[in-house]
Tab-separated table of C-alpha atoms and ligand atoms in Angstrom:
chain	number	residue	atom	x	y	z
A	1	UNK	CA	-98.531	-28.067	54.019
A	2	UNK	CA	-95.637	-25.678	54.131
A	3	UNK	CA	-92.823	-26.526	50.914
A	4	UNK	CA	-89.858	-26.147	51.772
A	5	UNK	CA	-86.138	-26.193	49.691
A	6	UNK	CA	-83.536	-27.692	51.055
A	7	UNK	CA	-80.042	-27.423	49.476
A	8	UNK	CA	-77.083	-28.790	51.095
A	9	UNK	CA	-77.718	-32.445	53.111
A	10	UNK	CA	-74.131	-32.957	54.425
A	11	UNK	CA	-73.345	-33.322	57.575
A	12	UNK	CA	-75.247	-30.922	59.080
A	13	UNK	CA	-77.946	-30.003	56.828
A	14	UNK	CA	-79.081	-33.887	56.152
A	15	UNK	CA	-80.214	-34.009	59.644
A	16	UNK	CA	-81.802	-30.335	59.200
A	17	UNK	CA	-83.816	-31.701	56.459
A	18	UNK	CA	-85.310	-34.699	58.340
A	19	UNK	CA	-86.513	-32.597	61.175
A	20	UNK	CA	-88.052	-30.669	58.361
A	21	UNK	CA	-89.837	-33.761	57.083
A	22	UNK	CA	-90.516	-34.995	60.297
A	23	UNK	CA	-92.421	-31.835	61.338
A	24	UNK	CA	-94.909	-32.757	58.403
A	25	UNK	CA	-93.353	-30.423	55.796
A	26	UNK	CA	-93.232	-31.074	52.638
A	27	UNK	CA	-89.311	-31.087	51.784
A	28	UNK	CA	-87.649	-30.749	48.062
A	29	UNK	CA	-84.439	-31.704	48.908
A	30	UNK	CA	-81.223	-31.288	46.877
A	31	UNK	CA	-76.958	-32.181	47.086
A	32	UNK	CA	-74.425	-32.661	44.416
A	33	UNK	CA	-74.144	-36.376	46.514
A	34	UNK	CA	-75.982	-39.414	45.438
A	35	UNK	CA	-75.466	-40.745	49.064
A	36	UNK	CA	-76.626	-37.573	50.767
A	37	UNK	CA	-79.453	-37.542	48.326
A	38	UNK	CA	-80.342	-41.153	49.222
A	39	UNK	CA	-80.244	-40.511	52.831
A	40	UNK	CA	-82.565	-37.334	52.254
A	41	UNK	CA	-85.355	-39.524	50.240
A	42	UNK	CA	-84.499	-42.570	53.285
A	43	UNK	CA	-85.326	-39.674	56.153
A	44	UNK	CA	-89.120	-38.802	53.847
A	45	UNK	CA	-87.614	-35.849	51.930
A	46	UNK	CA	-88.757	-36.242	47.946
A	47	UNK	CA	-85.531	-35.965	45.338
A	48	UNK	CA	-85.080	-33.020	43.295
A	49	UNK	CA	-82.816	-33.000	40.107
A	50	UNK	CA	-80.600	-29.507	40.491
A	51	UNK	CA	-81.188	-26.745	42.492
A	52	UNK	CA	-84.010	-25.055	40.627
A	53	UNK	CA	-86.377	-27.778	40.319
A	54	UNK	CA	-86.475	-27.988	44.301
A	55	UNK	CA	-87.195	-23.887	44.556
A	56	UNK	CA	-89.652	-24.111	41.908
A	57	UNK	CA	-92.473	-23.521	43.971
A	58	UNK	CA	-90.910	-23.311	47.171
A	59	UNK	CA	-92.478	-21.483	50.141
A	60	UNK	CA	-89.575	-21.523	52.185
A	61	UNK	CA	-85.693	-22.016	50.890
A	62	UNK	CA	-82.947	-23.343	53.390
A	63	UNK	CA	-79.396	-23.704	52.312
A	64	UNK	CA	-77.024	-25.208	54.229
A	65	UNK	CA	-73.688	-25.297	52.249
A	66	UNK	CA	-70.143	-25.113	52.948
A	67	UNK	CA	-68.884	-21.990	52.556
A	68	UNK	CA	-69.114	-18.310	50.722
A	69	UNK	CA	-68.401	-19.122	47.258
A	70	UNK	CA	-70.834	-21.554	47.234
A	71	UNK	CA	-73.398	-20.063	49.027
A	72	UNK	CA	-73.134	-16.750	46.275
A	73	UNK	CA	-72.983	-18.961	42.975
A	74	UNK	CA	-76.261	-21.455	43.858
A	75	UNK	CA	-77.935	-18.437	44.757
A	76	UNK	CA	-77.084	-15.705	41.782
A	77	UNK	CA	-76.876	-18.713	39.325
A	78	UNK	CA	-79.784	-21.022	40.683
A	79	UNK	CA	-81.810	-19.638	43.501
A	80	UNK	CA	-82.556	-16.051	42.585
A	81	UNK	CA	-83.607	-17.154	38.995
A	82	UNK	CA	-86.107	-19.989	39.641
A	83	UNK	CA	-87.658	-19.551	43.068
A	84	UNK	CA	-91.099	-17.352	43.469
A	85	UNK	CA	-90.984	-14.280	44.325
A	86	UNK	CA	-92.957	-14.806	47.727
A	87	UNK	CA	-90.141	-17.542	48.637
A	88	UNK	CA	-88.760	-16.759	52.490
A	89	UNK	CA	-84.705	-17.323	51.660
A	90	UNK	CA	-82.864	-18.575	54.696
A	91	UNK	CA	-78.930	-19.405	54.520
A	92	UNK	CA	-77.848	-21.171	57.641
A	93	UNK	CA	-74.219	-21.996	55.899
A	94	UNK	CA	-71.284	-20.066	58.366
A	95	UNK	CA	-69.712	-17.647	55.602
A	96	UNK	CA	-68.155	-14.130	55.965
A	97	UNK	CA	-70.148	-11.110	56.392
A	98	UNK	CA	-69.642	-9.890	53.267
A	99	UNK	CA	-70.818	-12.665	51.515
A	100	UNK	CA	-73.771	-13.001	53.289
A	101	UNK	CA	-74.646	-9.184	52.770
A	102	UNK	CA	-73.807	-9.514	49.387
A	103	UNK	CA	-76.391	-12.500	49.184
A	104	UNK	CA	-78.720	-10.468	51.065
A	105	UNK	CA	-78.378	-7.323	48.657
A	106	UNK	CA	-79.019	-9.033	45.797
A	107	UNK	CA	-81.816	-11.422	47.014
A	108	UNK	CA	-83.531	-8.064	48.144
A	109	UNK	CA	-83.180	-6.428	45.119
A	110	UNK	CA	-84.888	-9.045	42.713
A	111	UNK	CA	-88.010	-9.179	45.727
A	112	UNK	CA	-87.300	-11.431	48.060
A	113	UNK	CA	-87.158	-11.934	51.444
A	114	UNK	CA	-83.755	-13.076	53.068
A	115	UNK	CA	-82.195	-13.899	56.513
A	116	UNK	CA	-78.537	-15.323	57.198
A	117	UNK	CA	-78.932	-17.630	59.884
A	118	UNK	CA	-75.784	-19.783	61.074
A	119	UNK	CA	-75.786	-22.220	63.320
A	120	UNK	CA	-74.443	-23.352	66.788
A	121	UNK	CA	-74.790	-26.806	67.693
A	122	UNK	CA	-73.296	-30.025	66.315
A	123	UNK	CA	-74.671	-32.482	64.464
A	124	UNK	CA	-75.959	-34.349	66.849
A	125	UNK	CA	-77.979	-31.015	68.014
A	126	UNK	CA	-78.785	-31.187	63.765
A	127	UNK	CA	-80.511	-34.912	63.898
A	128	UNK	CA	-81.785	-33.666	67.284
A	129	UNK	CA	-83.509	-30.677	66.212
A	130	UNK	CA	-82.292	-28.370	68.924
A	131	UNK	CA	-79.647	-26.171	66.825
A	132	UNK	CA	-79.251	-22.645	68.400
A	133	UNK	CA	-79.649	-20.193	64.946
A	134	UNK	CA	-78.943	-16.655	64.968
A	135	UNK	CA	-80.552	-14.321	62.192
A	136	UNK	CA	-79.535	-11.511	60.420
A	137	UNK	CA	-83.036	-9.979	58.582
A	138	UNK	CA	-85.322	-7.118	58.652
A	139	UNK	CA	-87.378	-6.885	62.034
A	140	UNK	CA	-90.189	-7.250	59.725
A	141	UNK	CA	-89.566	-10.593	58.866
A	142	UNK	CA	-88.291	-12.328	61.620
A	143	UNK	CA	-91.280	-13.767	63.041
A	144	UNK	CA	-91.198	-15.842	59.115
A	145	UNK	CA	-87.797	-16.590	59.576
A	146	UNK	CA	-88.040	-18.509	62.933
A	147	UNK	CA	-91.352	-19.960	62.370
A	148	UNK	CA	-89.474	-21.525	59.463
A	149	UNK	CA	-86.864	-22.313	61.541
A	150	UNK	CA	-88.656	-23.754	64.451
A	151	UNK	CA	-88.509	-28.006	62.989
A	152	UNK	CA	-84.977	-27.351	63.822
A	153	UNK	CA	-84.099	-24.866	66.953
A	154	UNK	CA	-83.853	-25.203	70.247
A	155	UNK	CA	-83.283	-21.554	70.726
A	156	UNK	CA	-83.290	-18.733	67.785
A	157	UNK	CA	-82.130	-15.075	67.944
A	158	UNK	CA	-82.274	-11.913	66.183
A	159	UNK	CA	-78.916	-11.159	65.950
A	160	UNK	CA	-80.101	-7.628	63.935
A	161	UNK	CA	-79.960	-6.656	60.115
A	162	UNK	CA	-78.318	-8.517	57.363
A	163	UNK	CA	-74.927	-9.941	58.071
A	164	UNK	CA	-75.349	-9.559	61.943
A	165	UNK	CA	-76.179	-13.670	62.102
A	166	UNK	CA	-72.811	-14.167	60.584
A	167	UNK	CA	-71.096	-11.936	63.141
A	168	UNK	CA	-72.715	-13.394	66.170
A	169	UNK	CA	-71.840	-16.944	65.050
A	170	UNK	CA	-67.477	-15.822	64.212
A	171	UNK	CA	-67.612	-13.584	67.695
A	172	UNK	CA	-69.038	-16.914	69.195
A	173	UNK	CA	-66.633	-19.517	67.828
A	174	UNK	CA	-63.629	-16.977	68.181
A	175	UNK	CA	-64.744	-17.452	72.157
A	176	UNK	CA	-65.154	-21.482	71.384
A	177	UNK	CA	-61.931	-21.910	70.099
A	178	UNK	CA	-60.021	-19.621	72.152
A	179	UNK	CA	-61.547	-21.379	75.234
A	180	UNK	CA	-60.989	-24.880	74.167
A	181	UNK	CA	-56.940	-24.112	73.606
A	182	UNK	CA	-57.188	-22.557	77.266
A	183	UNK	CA	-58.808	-25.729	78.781
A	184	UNK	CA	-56.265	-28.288	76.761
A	185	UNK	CA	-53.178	-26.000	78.066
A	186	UNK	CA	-54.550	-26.358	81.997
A	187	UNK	CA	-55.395	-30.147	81.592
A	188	UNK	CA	-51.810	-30.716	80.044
A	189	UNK	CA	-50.516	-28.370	82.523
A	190	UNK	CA	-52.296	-30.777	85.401
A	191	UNK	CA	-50.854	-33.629	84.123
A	192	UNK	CA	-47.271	-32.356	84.242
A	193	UNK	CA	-47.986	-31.221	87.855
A	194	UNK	CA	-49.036	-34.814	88.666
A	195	UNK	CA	-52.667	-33.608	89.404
A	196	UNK	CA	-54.906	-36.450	87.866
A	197	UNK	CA	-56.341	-34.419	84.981
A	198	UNK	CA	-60.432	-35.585	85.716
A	199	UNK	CA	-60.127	-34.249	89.129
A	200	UNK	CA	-59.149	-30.886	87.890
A	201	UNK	CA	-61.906	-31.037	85.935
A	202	UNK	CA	-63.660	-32.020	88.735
A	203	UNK	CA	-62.620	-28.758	90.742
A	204	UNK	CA	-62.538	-26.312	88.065
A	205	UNK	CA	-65.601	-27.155	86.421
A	206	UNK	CA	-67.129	-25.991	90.365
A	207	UNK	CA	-64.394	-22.800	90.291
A	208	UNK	CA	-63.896	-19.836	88.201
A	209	UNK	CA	-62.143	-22.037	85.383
A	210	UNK	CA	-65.440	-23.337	84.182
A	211	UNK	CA	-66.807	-22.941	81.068
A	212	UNK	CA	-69.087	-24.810	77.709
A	213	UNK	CA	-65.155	-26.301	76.777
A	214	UNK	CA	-64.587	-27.633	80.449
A	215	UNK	CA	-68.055	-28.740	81.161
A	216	UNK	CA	-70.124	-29.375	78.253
A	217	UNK	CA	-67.320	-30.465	75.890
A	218	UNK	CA	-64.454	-31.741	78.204
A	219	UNK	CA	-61.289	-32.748	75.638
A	220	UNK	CA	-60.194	-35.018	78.496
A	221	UNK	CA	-61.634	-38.794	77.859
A	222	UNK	CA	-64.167	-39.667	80.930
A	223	UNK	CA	-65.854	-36.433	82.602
A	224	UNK	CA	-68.171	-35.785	80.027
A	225	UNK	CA	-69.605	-39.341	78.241
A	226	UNK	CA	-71.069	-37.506	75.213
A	227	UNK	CA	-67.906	-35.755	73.753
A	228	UNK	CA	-65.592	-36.936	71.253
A	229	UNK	CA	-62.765	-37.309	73.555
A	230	UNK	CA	-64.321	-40.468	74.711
A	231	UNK	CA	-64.320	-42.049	71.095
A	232	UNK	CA	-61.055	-40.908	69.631
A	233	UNK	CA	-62.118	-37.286	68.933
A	234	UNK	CA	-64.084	-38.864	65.568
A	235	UNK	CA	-67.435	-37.012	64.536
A	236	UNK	CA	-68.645	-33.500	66.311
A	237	UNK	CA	-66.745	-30.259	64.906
A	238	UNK	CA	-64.056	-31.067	62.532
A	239	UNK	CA	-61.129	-29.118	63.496
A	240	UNK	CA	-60.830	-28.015	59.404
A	241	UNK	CA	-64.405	-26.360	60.407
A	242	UNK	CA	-63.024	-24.505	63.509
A	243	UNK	CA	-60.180	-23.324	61.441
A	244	UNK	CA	-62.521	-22.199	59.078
A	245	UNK	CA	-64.292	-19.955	61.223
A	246	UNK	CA	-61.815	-18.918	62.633
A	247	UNK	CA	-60.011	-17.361	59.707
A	248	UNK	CA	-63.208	-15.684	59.233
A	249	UNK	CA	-63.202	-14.240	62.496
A	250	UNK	CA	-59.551	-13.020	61.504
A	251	UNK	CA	-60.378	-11.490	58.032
A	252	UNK	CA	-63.389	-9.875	59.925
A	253	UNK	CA	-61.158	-8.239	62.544
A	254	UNK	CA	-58.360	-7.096	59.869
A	255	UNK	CA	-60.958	-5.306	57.968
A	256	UNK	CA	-63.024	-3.845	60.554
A	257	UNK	CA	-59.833	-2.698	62.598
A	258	UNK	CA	-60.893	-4.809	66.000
A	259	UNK	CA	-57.709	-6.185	67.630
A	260	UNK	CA	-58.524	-9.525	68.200
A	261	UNK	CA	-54.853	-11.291	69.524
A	262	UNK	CA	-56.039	-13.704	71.281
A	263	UNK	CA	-58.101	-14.956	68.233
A	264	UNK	CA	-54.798	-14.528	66.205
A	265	UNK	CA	-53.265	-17.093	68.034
A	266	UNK	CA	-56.112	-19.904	67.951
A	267	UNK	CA	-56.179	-19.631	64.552
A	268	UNK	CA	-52.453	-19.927	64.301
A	269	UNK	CA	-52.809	-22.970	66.731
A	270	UNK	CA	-55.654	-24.573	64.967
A	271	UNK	CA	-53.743	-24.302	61.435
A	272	UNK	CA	-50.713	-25.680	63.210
A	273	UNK	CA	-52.585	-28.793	64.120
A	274	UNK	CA	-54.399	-29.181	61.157
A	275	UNK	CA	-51.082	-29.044	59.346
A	276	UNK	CA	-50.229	-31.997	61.694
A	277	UNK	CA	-52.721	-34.344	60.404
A	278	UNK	CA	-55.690	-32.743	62.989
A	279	UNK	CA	-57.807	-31.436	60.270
A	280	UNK	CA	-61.065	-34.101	60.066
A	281	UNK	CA	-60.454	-35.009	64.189
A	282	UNK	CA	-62.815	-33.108	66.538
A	283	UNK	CA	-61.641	-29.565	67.770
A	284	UNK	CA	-61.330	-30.574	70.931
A	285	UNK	CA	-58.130	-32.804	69.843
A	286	UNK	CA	-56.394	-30.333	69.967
A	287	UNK	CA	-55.452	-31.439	73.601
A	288	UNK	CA	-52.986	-34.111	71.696
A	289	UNK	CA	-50.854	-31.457	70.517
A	290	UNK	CA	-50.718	-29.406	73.536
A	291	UNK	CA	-49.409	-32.403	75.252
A	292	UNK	CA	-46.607	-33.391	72.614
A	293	UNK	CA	-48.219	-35.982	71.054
A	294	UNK	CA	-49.283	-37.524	67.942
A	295	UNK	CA	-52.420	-37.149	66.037
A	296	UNK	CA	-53.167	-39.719	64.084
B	322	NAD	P1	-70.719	-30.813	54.599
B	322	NAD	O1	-69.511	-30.645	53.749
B	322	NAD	O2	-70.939	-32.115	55.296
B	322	NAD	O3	-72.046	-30.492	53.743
B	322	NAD	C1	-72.125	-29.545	52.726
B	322	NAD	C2	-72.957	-30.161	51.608
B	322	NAD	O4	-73.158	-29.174	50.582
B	322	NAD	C3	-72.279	-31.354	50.930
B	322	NAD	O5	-73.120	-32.505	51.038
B	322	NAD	C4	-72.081	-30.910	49.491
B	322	NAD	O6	-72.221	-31.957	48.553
B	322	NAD	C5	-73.176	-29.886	49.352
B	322	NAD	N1	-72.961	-28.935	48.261
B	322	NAD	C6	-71.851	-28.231	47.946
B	322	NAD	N2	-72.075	-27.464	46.857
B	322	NAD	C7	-73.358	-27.691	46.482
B	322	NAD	C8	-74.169	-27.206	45.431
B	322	NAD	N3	-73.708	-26.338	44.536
B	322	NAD	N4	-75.441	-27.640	45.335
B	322	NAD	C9	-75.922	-28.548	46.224
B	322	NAD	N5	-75.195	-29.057	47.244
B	322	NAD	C10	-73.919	-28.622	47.369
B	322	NAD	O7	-70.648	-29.609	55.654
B	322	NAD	P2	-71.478	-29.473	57.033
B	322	NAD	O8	-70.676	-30.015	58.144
B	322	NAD	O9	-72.868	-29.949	56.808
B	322	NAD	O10	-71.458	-27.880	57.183
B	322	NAD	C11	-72.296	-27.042	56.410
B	322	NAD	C12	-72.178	-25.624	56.956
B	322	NAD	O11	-72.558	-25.625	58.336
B	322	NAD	C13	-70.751	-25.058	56.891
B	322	NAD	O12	-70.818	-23.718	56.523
B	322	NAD	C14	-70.252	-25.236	58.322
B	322	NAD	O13	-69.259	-24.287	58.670
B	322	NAD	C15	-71.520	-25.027	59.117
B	322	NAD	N6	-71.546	-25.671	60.459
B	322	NAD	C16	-71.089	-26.960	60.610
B	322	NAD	C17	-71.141	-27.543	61.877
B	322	NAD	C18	-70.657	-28.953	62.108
B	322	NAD	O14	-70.550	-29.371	63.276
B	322	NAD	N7	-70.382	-29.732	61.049
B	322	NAD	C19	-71.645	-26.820	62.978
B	322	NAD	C20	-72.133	-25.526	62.775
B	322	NAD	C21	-72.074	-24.972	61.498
């Protein structure tokens, strides 16, 4: 039976875990939460007590944890030092390039095996199993990396070496929040016009206006019955998250000299609304603002 790590069981990664367990792993499961913890043991994962207890002895470590800083301490301070040698080291956490090359460089250089591998998908695609991942990773050790992945994915991807996960999953939610702010403005726009905002989506989501936002992940309550515009934009992608990202996406662009405007302007959108109270709602509430009115 394959052992497996698992550090990080919020949100996303407590549903990662279970599909872990479920596939008949055997999962040492860790969080700085009791109640994600207790969840974790609830969904057949067994307790550990701190980081290094769960890689002792690990086959396979997964961390799934909120952002850079935390992603380079638990592994210089906890990871690197306790886990064996032949441990595959997977980081799924959405964190800058740098960090994750950092990671990467200094996993490497004590004799491991590493891959960055964000993820796209919700957490309902988490409890689900059917997260899209994209790795960054030596060619060499890819077919490791989504084997270990597999409990978990719907679809996986080499994005290329170390880092290149990380990029793929900023250039994608750069698009994703750039074309959610475009979909709000044209249903707010509809409504001004006195077009009844559902049958725009109606036409548009058959015309050259469709896209994932419009179709998949409609911010207008009705069209689509699964997103959280039908239940007051509560659960899915926090727009703090989106934010997140897409400062990343920003920092990325300043220091690799890409001009990236339109991205410029979602994130100055998405901290706007955030600033307004938008911050734990899903991204997609961002419709609210664009049509002058409240968030909470
Ligand atoms: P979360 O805040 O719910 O979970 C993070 C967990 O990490 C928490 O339970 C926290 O207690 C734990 N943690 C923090 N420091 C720790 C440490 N030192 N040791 C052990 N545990 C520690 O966040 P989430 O929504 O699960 O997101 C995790 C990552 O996935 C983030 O990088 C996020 O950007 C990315 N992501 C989230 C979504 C989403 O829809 N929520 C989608 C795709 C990617």
């Amino acid at each position: 039976m394959t052992r497996v790590a698992f550090i990080g069981l919020g949100n996303m990664g407590g549903g990662m875990a279970a599909n872990q367990a479920k596939a008949g792993r055997e999962v040492a499961a860790f969080d700085l939460s009791a109640a994600a913890m207790e969840k974790a043991v609830a969904a057949g994962c067994e307790a550990a007590g701190s980081v290094a207890a769960a890689v002792a002895g690990a086959e396979v470590v997964i961390t799934m944890l909120p952002a850079g800083p935390h992603v380079r301490s638990v592994y210089a301070e906890n990871i690197l030092p306790h886990a064996p040698k032949s441990a595959l080291l997977i980081d799924c956490s959405t964190i800058d390039v740098d960090s994750a090359r950092a990671v990467a460089g200094e996993a490497k250089a004590a004799g491991f095996r590493f891959a960055d591998a964000p993820v796209s998908g919700g957490t309902a695609a988490a409890e689900a199993g059917t997260l899209a991942f994209m790795a960054g990773c030596d060619a060499a050790d890819y077919p490791a990396v989504e084997a270990a992945l597999a409990p978990m994915s719907r679809v996986t991807f080499r994005a290329g070496d170390h880092g290149a996960g990380q990029a793929a999953k900023i250039c994608n939610n750069m698009v994703l929040g750039i074309s959610m702010i475009g979909v709000c403005e044209a249903l707010a726009l509809a409504e001004k016009l006195g077009l009844d905002p559902v049958t725009f989506h109606e036409i548009s989501s058959q015309s050259s206006g469709q896209c994932w936002s419009l179709t998949s992940y409609c911010p207008w309550p009705g069209p689509v019955p699964a997103a959280p515009s039908n239940r007051d934009y509560e659960g899915g992608f926090a727009t703090a998250m989106m934010l997140k990202d897409l400062k990343l996406a920003q920092e990325a662009a300043a220091r690799s000299g890409a001009a990236t405007p339109l991205g410029a302007t979602a994130e100055g959108l998405y901290a706007l609304f955030d600033r307004l109270g938008g911050g734990p709602k899903d991204f997609s509430a961002i419709l609210e603002m664009l049509r002058g009115r409240s968030v909470a």
